[in-house]
XYZ file of C-alpha atoms in Angstrom:
551
model
C -85.555 -78.401 -125.829
C -84.935 -75.794 -123.019
C -81.631 -73.322 -123.055
C -80.582 -75.773 -119.750
C -80.038 -78.687 -121.552
C -78.624 -76.515 -125.187
C -75.465 -74.368 -122.875
C -72.478 -75.843 -124.333
C -69.138 -75.858 -122.398
C -66.006 -74.758 -123.857
C -62.169 -75.663 -122.838
C -59.346 -73.331 -123.567
C -55.484 -74.856 -122.636
C -53.313 -74.215 -125.214
C -51.192 -77.142 -124.412
C -53.689 -79.864 -124.300
C -55.181 -80.755 -128.298
C -58.436 -80.579 -128.925
C -58.657 -77.659 -126.829
C -58.904 -73.830 -127.884
C -55.369 -72.472 -127.775
C -56.329 -68.911 -126.983
C -59.509 -67.536 -124.696
C -60.561 -65.403 -128.035
C -60.275 -68.397 -130.295
C -63.324 -69.754 -127.613
C -65.043 -66.561 -128.002
C -65.455 -66.618 -131.557
C -66.605 -70.237 -131.807
C -68.887 -70.441 -128.580
C -72.475 -69.760 -129.137
C -74.354 -67.351 -126.782
C -75.027 -68.846 -123.457
C -72.090 -70.677 -123.503
C -69.657 -71.006 -120.333
C -65.282 -71.170 -121.144
C -63.597 -73.199 -119.404
C -59.985 -71.703 -119.005
C -56.760 -73.764 -117.931
C -53.808 -71.918 -115.725
C -52.082 -69.477 -117.198
C -51.628 -65.926 -117.816
C -53.219 -65.001 -121.294
C -52.370 -61.244 -122.909
C -55.413 -60.676 -124.321
C -58.796 -58.431 -124.134
C -61.946 -58.842 -125.309
C -64.478 -55.934 -126.648
C -68.057 -58.270 -126.921
C -71.620 -56.953 -128.289
C -74.592 -58.399 -127.376
C -73.122 -61.338 -126.756
C -73.994 -63.545 -124.241
C -71.116 -65.970 -121.876
C -69.834 -66.676 -118.556
C -65.315 -67.113 -118.516
C -64.295 -68.677 -115.717
C -60.957 -70.348 -114.173
C -60.803 -73.745 -114.374
C -61.421 -76.153 -111.080
C -57.969 -74.986 -109.115
C -56.841 -73.470 -111.737
C -55.281 -69.756 -111.597
C -56.120 -68.244 -114.529
C -54.847 -64.354 -115.694
C -55.227 -61.884 -118.807
C -52.339 -59.597 -118.161
C -51.893 -56.767 -121.290
C -49.018 -54.619 -119.938
C -49.495 -51.775 -123.324
C -52.134 -50.379 -124.560
C -54.846 -47.858 -123.009
C -57.873 -50.818 -124.236
C -60.195 -51.901 -120.931
C -59.009 -55.678 -120.808
C -62.882 -56.835 -120.922
C -65.636 -54.105 -123.394
C -69.294 -55.848 -122.842
C -71.759 -53.521 -124.596
C -75.270 -55.140 -124.536
C -75.873 -58.620 -123.477
C -75.000 -60.129 -120.552
C -71.383 -61.653 -119.122
C -70.191 -63.850 -116.472
C -66.726 -63.693 -115.041
C -65.630 -66.009 -111.973
C -61.878 -66.128 -110.806
C -60.100 -64.614 -113.374
C -57.195 -62.135 -112.656
C -56.754 -59.069 -114.688
C -53.845 -57.372 -114.624
C -53.018 -53.831 -116.814
C -51.135 -50.805 -117.063
C -54.585 -49.879 -118.271
C -58.459 -50.415 -117.428
C -59.670 -52.879 -116.382
C -63.873 -54.378 -117.055
C -65.972 -51.690 -118.362
C -70.153 -52.618 -119.299
C -72.501 -50.624 -120.967
C -76.006 -51.365 -121.056
C -75.158 -54.897 -120.782
C -75.767 -57.564 -117.023
C -72.230 -57.958 -115.815
C -70.983 -61.018 -113.187
C -68.092 -60.234 -112.182
C -67.427 -63.492 -108.769
C -64.218 -63.961 -107.224
C -62.001 -61.866 -109.485
C -58.960 -59.552 -108.631
C -58.532 -56.693 -110.706
C -55.026 -54.767 -110.450
C -55.004 -51.500 -113.592
C -54.312 -48.663 -113.513
C -56.521 -46.093 -116.020
C -60.289 -45.568 -114.987
C -61.971 -47.879 -112.793
C -60.917 -51.526 -112.255
C -64.521 -51.729 -113.238
C -67.077 -49.610 -114.625
C -70.869 -49.561 -114.887
C -73.065 -47.608 -116.819
C -76.831 -48.309 -117.941
C -76.818 -51.921 -116.195
C -80.345 -53.290 -115.052
C -78.550 -55.874 -113.290
C -75.317 -56.653 -111.968
C -73.245 -58.490 -109.042
C -69.539 -58.085 -108.001
C -69.058 -60.292 -105.416
C -65.903 -61.438 -103.615
C -62.921 -59.318 -105.798
C -60.254 -57.841 -104.583
C -59.657 -54.447 -106.790
C -56.612 -52.648 -105.825
C -53.747 -49.905 -108.232
C -56.725 -47.979 -110.188
C -58.040 -44.510 -110.664
C -61.489 -45.740 -108.918
C -62.171 -49.345 -107.456
C -65.667 -49.682 -109.372
C -67.581 -46.707 -111.190
C -71.260 -47.211 -111.177
C -73.834 -44.704 -113.412
C -77.490 -45.353 -113.950
C -77.645 -49.091 -112.763
C -78.846 -51.017 -110.232
C -76.810 -53.959 -108.858
C -74.555 -55.630 -105.778
C -71.441 -55.288 -104.822
C -70.590 -57.280 -101.489
C -67.650 -58.579 -100.117
C -65.536 -57.517 -102.314
C -62.137 -55.459 -101.077
C -61.232 -52.187 -102.889
C -57.763 -50.794 -101.513
C -54.661 -48.485 -102.972
C -56.986 -47.038 -106.031
C -55.854 -43.223 -106.830
C -59.228 -41.859 -106.830
C -62.866 -42.552 -105.397
C -63.419 -45.970 -104.172
C -66.435 -46.483 -105.592
C -68.612 -44.187 -107.142
C -72.592 -44.124 -107.824
C -74.233 -41.327 -110.157
C -77.217 -40.477 -112.219
C -79.877 -41.876 -110.805
C -77.603 -45.428 -109.499
C -78.915 -47.344 -106.787
C -76.549 -50.413 -105.916
C -76.175 -52.706 -102.571
C -72.807 -52.032 -101.184
C -72.574 -54.271 -98.624
C -69.656 -55.862 -96.609
C -67.053 -54.263 -98.599
C -63.116 -53.405 -97.336
C -62.362 -49.743 -98.900
C -58.969 -49.012 -97.851
C -56.715 -46.464 -99.164
C -58.303 -43.796 -101.438
C -56.396 -40.454 -103.109
C -60.194 -39.325 -102.955
C -63.373 -40.411 -101.012
C -64.296 -43.702 -100.004
C -67.397 -43.736 -101.771
C -69.012 -40.960 -103.669
C -72.443 -40.391 -104.527
C -73.989 -38.184 -106.400
C -76.254 -36.655 -109.206
C -79.525 -38.158 -107.366
C -77.776 -41.325 -106.718
C -79.520 -43.500 -104.266
C -77.313 -46.703 -102.504
C -78.073 -48.446 -100.029
C -74.588 -48.753 -98.115
C -74.440 -51.692 -95.384
C -71.677 -53.047 -93.376
C -68.968 -51.833 -95.226
C -65.752 -50.793 -93.408
C -63.904 -47.755 -94.667
C -60.478 -46.344 -94.565
C -57.301 -44.581 -94.593
C -59.031 -42.013 -97.587
C -57.712 -38.033 -98.195
C -61.075 -36.712 -98.215
C -64.384 -38.004 -96.487
C -64.981 -41.413 -95.931
C -68.489 -40.721 -97.610
C -69.819 -37.776 -99.664
C -72.834 -37.373 -100.848
C -73.503 -34.597 -103.458
C -75.936 -33.457 -105.828
C -79.938 -33.894 -104.258
C -78.533 -38.051 -103.587
C -79.932 -39.864 -101.454
C -78.275 -42.380 -99.555
C -79.017 -44.802 -97.318
C -76.437 -45.823 -94.857
C -75.877 -48.509 -92.028
C -74.048 -50.816 -89.568
C -71.302 -49.021 -92.134
C -67.880 -47.934 -90.207
C -65.612 -45.323 -91.402
C -62.361 -44.402 -89.240
C -59.094 -42.818 -90.533
C -59.787 -41.065 -92.706
C -58.475 -37.312 -93.262
C -61.613 -35.612 -94.632
C -64.993 -35.836 -92.270
C -66.770 -39.418 -91.946
C -69.835 -38.408 -93.949
C -70.379 -35.159 -95.675
C -73.931 -34.504 -97.384
C -73.867 -31.765 -99.686
C -77.019 -29.041 -100.401
C -80.081 -31.083 -101.291
C -79.238 -34.378 -100.070
C -80.780 -35.915 -97.846
C -80.913 -39.913 -96.965
C -80.760 -42.380 -94.019
C -77.677 -42.223 -91.624
C -78.538 -45.337 -89.571
C -76.449 -46.805 -86.805
C -72.817 -46.441 -87.576
C -69.031 -46.236 -86.304
C -67.346 -42.817 -86.916
C -63.885 -42.924 -85.666
C -60.641 -40.434 -86.040
C -62.496 -38.045 -88.781
C -61.772 -34.828 -89.173
C -63.963 -32.454 -87.473
C -67.048 -32.677 -87.566
C -67.744 -36.182 -87.644
C -70.490 -35.677 -90.056
C -71.082 -32.891 -92.265
C -74.501 -31.249 -93.011
C -74.538 -28.109 -96.082
C -77.180 -25.784 -95.905
C -79.771 -27.486 -97.476
C -79.409 -31.251 -96.454
C -81.255 -33.099 -94.254
C -80.396 -36.853 -93.414
C -81.882 -38.458 -90.867
C -79.152 -39.537 -88.470
C -80.273 -42.570 -86.232
C -77.365 -43.401 -83.668
C -78.108 -46.389 -81.346
C -76.392 -47.216 -78.391
C -78.158 -50.216 -77.855
C -76.715 -51.547 -81.328
C -73.523 -50.980 -81.821
C -72.195 -50.719 -85.650
C -71.186 -53.892 -87.356
C -66.783 -53.136 -87.865
C -66.720 -54.916 -90.854
C -62.654 -55.028 -91.128
C -62.368 -55.516 -87.239
C -61.392 -59.067 -88.285
C -60.849 -59.608 -91.406
C -61.609 -63.675 -91.053
C -60.103 -66.094 -93.964
C -61.432 -64.901 -97.215
C -60.120 -60.565 -95.887
C -56.482 -61.983 -95.501
C -56.555 -63.576 -98.687
C -58.160 -60.460 -100.240
C -55.064 -58.507 -98.668
C -52.704 -60.861 -100.057
C -54.420 -60.627 -103.250
C -54.708 -57.332 -103.146
C -50.206 -56.868 -103.056
C -48.704 -56.053 -106.173
C -47.097 -59.270 -108.236
C -45.927 -62.311 -106.448
C -48.499 -65.016 -108.554
C -46.742 -67.814 -107.326
C -46.049 -66.850 -103.904
C -50.101 -66.255 -103.527
C -50.396 -69.347 -104.979
C -48.311 -70.995 -102.257
C -50.173 -69.545 -99.149
C -53.364 -70.454 -100.987
C -52.654 -73.963 -100.804
C -51.498 -74.128 -97.801
C -54.313 -72.685 -96.784
C -56.083 -75.126 -98.066
C -54.123 -78.054 -96.855
C -55.145 -76.452 -93.061
C -58.771 -76.126 -94.078
C -59.443 -79.429 -95.281
C -57.564 -81.429 -93.053
C -59.439 -79.698 -90.208
C -63.117 -80.947 -92.110
C -61.279 -84.130 -91.856
C -61.100 -83.605 -88.203
C -64.090 -83.152 -87.390
C -65.410 -86.158 -89.843
C -63.384 -88.563 -87.704
C -60.826 -88.643 -90.820
C -57.367 -89.385 -90.101
C -55.184 -86.764 -90.378
C -51.726 -86.227 -91.334
C -48.873 -84.329 -89.665
C -48.893 -80.307 -90.951
C -45.810 -78.391 -90.699
C -45.836 -74.775 -90.433
C -42.657 -73.800 -90.392
C -41.756 -71.907 -94.164
C -38.996 -70.853 -96.245
C -39.517 -67.348 -98.569
C -36.270 -67.461 -100.660
C -35.845 -64.348 -102.675
C -34.394 -61.340 -103.316
C -34.716 -57.591 -100.576
C -37.500 -55.871 -101.690
C -39.905 -58.532 -102.546
C -43.117 -58.494 -99.705
C -41.685 -61.324 -97.709
C -42.027 -59.118 -94.571
C -45.407 -58.669 -95.240
C -46.434 -62.173 -96.590
C -45.300 -63.636 -93.486
C -47.713 -61.315 -91.652
C -50.776 -62.086 -93.386
C -49.866 -65.718 -92.712
C -48.849 -65.134 -88.941
C -52.531 -63.688 -89.334
C -54.473 -66.814 -90.974
C -53.244 -69.186 -89.115
C -54.615 -67.727 -85.957
C -57.963 -67.535 -87.703
C -57.244 -71.018 -89.265
C -56.925 -72.298 -85.694
C -53.485 -73.115 -86.375
C -52.094 -70.851 -83.508
C -53.794 -69.333 -80.291
C -52.462 -65.985 -80.705
C -51.258 -64.830 -84.376
C -48.531 -62.600 -83.072
C -45.827 -61.920 -85.365
C -41.773 -61.264 -84.293
C -39.531 -60.179 -87.089
C -35.874 -60.792 -85.957
C -32.239 -61.403 -87.090
C -29.102 -62.390 -86.376
C -27.771 -60.062 -83.670
C -31.688 -60.754 -81.744
C -30.375 -64.380 -81.198
C -26.792 -64.734 -80.666
C -24.758 -63.826 -77.819
C -21.651 -63.212 -76.957
C -20.136 -66.436 -75.352
C -20.727 -70.079 -75.106
C -24.197 -70.901 -73.856
C -25.657 -67.411 -74.433
C -26.464 -67.801 -77.405
C -28.919 -70.930 -76.321
C -30.491 -68.788 -74.124
C -31.564 -65.855 -75.738
C -32.868 -68.286 -78.918
C -35.353 -70.119 -76.427
C -36.041 -67.068 -74.491
C -37.308 -65.353 -77.767
C -38.686 -68.503 -78.895
C -40.814 -68.621 -75.514
C -41.877 -65.172 -76.219
C -43.678 -65.997 -80.184
C -45.541 -68.939 -78.955
C -48.621 -68.965 -80.480
C -47.645 -67.232 -83.128
C -44.640 -66.366 -85.821
C -40.911 -66.460 -85.702
C -39.936 -64.714 -88.943
C -36.194 -64.991 -89.489
C -34.681 -61.825 -91.804
C -31.019 -63.116 -93.187
C -31.303 -66.627 -91.839
C -27.967 -67.469 -93.731
C -26.171 -65.197 -91.630
C -26.662 -67.590 -88.647
C -24.835 -70.723 -90.549
C -21.250 -71.140 -90.743
C -20.993 -71.116 -94.576
C -22.326 -67.621 -94.834
C -18.544 -66.491 -93.046
C -19.651 -64.511 -90.500
C -22.222 -67.044 -88.550
C -19.344 -67.982 -86.179
C -19.740 -71.226 -83.808
C -22.202 -68.818 -81.832
C -24.551 -68.495 -85.058
C -24.327 -72.517 -85.271
C -25.487 -72.594 -81.875
C -28.027 -70.832 -82.614
C -29.494 -73.027 -85.755
C -28.550 -76.359 -83.250
C -31.567 -74.262 -80.521
C -33.425 -73.407 -83.621
C -34.132 -77.277 -84.756
C -34.601 -78.420 -81.051
C -37.017 -75.651 -80.452
C -38.969 -75.920 -83.856
C -39.657 -79.656 -83.074
C -40.765 -79.672 -79.733
C -42.835 -77.262 -80.020
C -44.324 -77.611 -83.238
C -47.461 -77.076 -82.946
C -47.165 -74.110 -81.204
C -44.958 -71.717 -83.100
C -44.023 -71.361 -86.797
C -40.748 -70.335 -87.886
C -40.243 -68.747 -91.584
C -36.523 -68.220 -92.166
C -35.827 -65.861 -94.946
C -33.081 -64.844 -97.157
C -31.366 -65.044 -101.082
C -32.577 -68.039 -102.119
C -28.167 -68.858 -102.871
C -27.337 -68.403 -99.372
C -30.849 -70.432 -98.184
C -28.971 -73.304 -98.896
C -25.911 -72.802 -97.167
C -28.085 -72.171 -93.777
C -30.094 -75.548 -94.059
C -26.480 -77.380 -95.112
C -25.404 -76.035 -91.087
C -27.502 -79.215 -89.416
C -28.470 -82.017 -90.612
C -32.503 -81.614 -89.091
C -32.814 -78.248 -90.112
C -33.841 -78.647 -93.827
C -36.652 -81.451 -92.799
C -38.221 -79.050 -90.053
C -39.837 -76.754 -92.987
C -42.678 -77.441 -94.768
C -42.230 -76.025 -97.801
C -40.030 -72.972 -99.689
C -41.933 -70.398 -101.535
C -39.571 -68.313 -103.749
C -40.429 -65.014 -104.507
C -39.459 -63.750 -107.740
C -38.085 -59.837 -108.883
C -40.683 -57.533 -109.343
C -41.487 -57.177 -113.389
C -41.151 -53.239 -114.704
C -44.952 -52.830 -114.838
C -45.477 -54.188 -110.970
C -42.384 -51.345 -109.901
C -44.771 -48.329 -111.713
C -47.707 -50.146 -109.978
C -45.703 -50.220 -106.725
C -44.245 -46.276 -107.038
C -48.194 -45.434 -108.509
C -49.298 -46.042 -105.039
C -46.093 -44.752 -102.563
C -46.862 -41.814 -104.549
C -50.297 -41.561 -104.147
C -50.225 -42.402 -100.201
C -47.883 -39.865 -100.526
C -50.622 -36.984 -101.832
C -48.051 -36.755 -104.808
C -49.318 -37.360 -108.587
C -47.379 -38.549 -111.152
C -47.512 -36.502 -114.360
C -48.235 -38.333 -117.180
C -44.612 -38.057 -118.889
C -43.121 -40.144 -116.275
C -44.771 -43.585 -116.904
C -41.968 -44.313 -119.947
C -38.725 -42.861 -117.856
C -39.812 -44.865 -115.055
C -40.542 -48.079 -117.037
C -37.094 -47.681 -118.914
C -35.405 -46.966 -115.524
C -37.425 -50.118 -114.121
C -36.237 -52.656 -117.264
C -32.808 -51.160 -116.966
C -31.898 -51.858 -112.996
C -34.190 -55.074 -112.739
C -31.862 -57.952 -112.083
C -28.272 -56.173 -112.052
C -25.937 -56.960 -108.678
C -27.909 -54.927 -105.812
C -31.011 -54.723 -106.925
C -33.784 -53.369 -104.410
C -37.052 -54.413 -105.868
C -39.276 -52.650 -104.333
C -36.870 -50.718 -102.191
C -35.620 -49.351 -105.315
C -39.061 -47.761 -106.014
C -38.791 -46.213 -102.812
C -35.301 -44.469 -102.854
C -36.328 -43.442 -106.086
C -39.375 -41.989 -105.026
C -37.719 -39.907 -102.312
C -35.333 -38.674 -104.494
C -38.169 -37.823 -106.968
C -39.257 -35.971 -104.623
C -36.189 -33.798 -103.383
C -35.876 -33.192 -106.934
C -38.844 -31.742 -107.257
C -38.600 -29.513 -104.232
C -35.044 -28.428 -105.805
C -37.623 -27.030 -108.661
C -40.311 -25.449 -106.759
C -37.187 -23.364 -104.897
C -36.249 -22.380 -107.962
C -39.644 -20.643 -109.454
C -38.773 -17.708 -107.512
C -42.716 -17.839 -105.557
C -45.075 -20.170 -103.417
C -45.734 -22.639 -106.063
C -49.746 -24.156 -106.256
C -51.509 -27.292 -105.008
C -51.119 -28.744 -107.961
C -47.319 -27.617 -108.824
C -46.902 -29.028 -104.842
C -48.425 -32.638 -105.832
C -47.107 -33.293 -109.027
C -43.943 -34.943 -109.965
C -42.738 -34.696 -113.315
C -40.347 -36.524 -115.789
C -37.412 -33.848 -114.882
C -37.944 -35.080 -111.458
C -37.773 -38.481 -111.470
C -34.365 -38.289 -114.139
C -32.705 -36.565 -111.456
C -33.574 -38.885 -109.345
C -31.751 -41.984 -111.619
C -29.080 -39.706 -112.813
């Protein structure tokens, strides 16, 4: 009997009789070669596997999250054996996935971590990271003494290097987007020989790609742009090939060669570099959405809208009937929860899916729609709507237009009445998103009998948790070239836990205000030193700076 014939599938579903209540229970019972299918849910579990051969995958259509908010161990640790992860979200304040002397496959997974690499691989004969979204870690992927492939993966907003390849590693890094790194986009060291092809690297504090310690990479059809250091830098004794790459808005020189570096550089005008991220496509935009902190329900709702649009298009091509699909949405929730950012991504998704011709995004408020006299409002609203054809009209604090809000008046009501007609007459040309507090939006919808029926769906934006806000402020700090001292973490978590849910809670806006306050407190502290601080002191934010901002 073959191994395929004896392979088993175990099911994890805490609320279903006959299924395993936890992933850990299924892992303990699973024979080698088994697959574990996990129902939708959040599972506060970590795993240390030694010599096992397993597949762990989300059940069809399910959102599965391994979430750990404390501790310093990787969520998934593998030594020897083999492991395949498919469609799993990993969220942790520690490190994500580690594999040593093992075969690792990670497909369509999201890893949001804080310590160490999101995925770390050492001594692997074969690995695959495909279609993943990695963010928030100290490094995106580290590969040492290993062979494998990283493909179609987004690595964003990491504190250090996006990808590290070292100790003789020879991975293929293909069609990846690497952006927002506190150090380098890709760091190649100690005799590594990676192939880097079709990647887009941007917004790094240092070089886009740095090659040191006798390493010999092959870099082809790759775009490096908007980086603070050289586009590609080779250290002494390094070689390799740079072929048909585009380097734009980098430090001078765009390719930096140290004494003794000897790469072959081929630039062919007849074969322009492939701008991998010039237009990320639906997959890239969904990866961008997934990279946002928190908002699991929002991400699921947007994906559901995308799925419906895509399936309807397939039905249309097959000659099947397709029902009318509305693209107008309501974003309900407190300020600072990412509503505007999600709306921008939604606009680009509608363009990529062929729903809208332009994907233009226009954000307006009451003052952009309401005039100074009767009749003027209808004119202003119609003009704004006309300018948004082919794109998305985003109305922030839309409830201020209604009479019930107390400030809307008849002119605000005129704007609502005009919008109701325009949204119906041009429902295939403009997508309207209205946003505001949940309670007040109910009053807004009651302002006109036909208004509520114009919207296909209401998406609720929940408040960020304290760990979410910690990750948000850490990204802000890294983007501004600062560093949080280790003793700031408990202070920040305590502060965010105290203010969460209070009157006037601003979510990410409060995180931004706290960061700005900590910077001011640091400035006062450094000015009091009586000397010029060194670079480490200039970058470091201490617990006393954070306490000074919260006081």
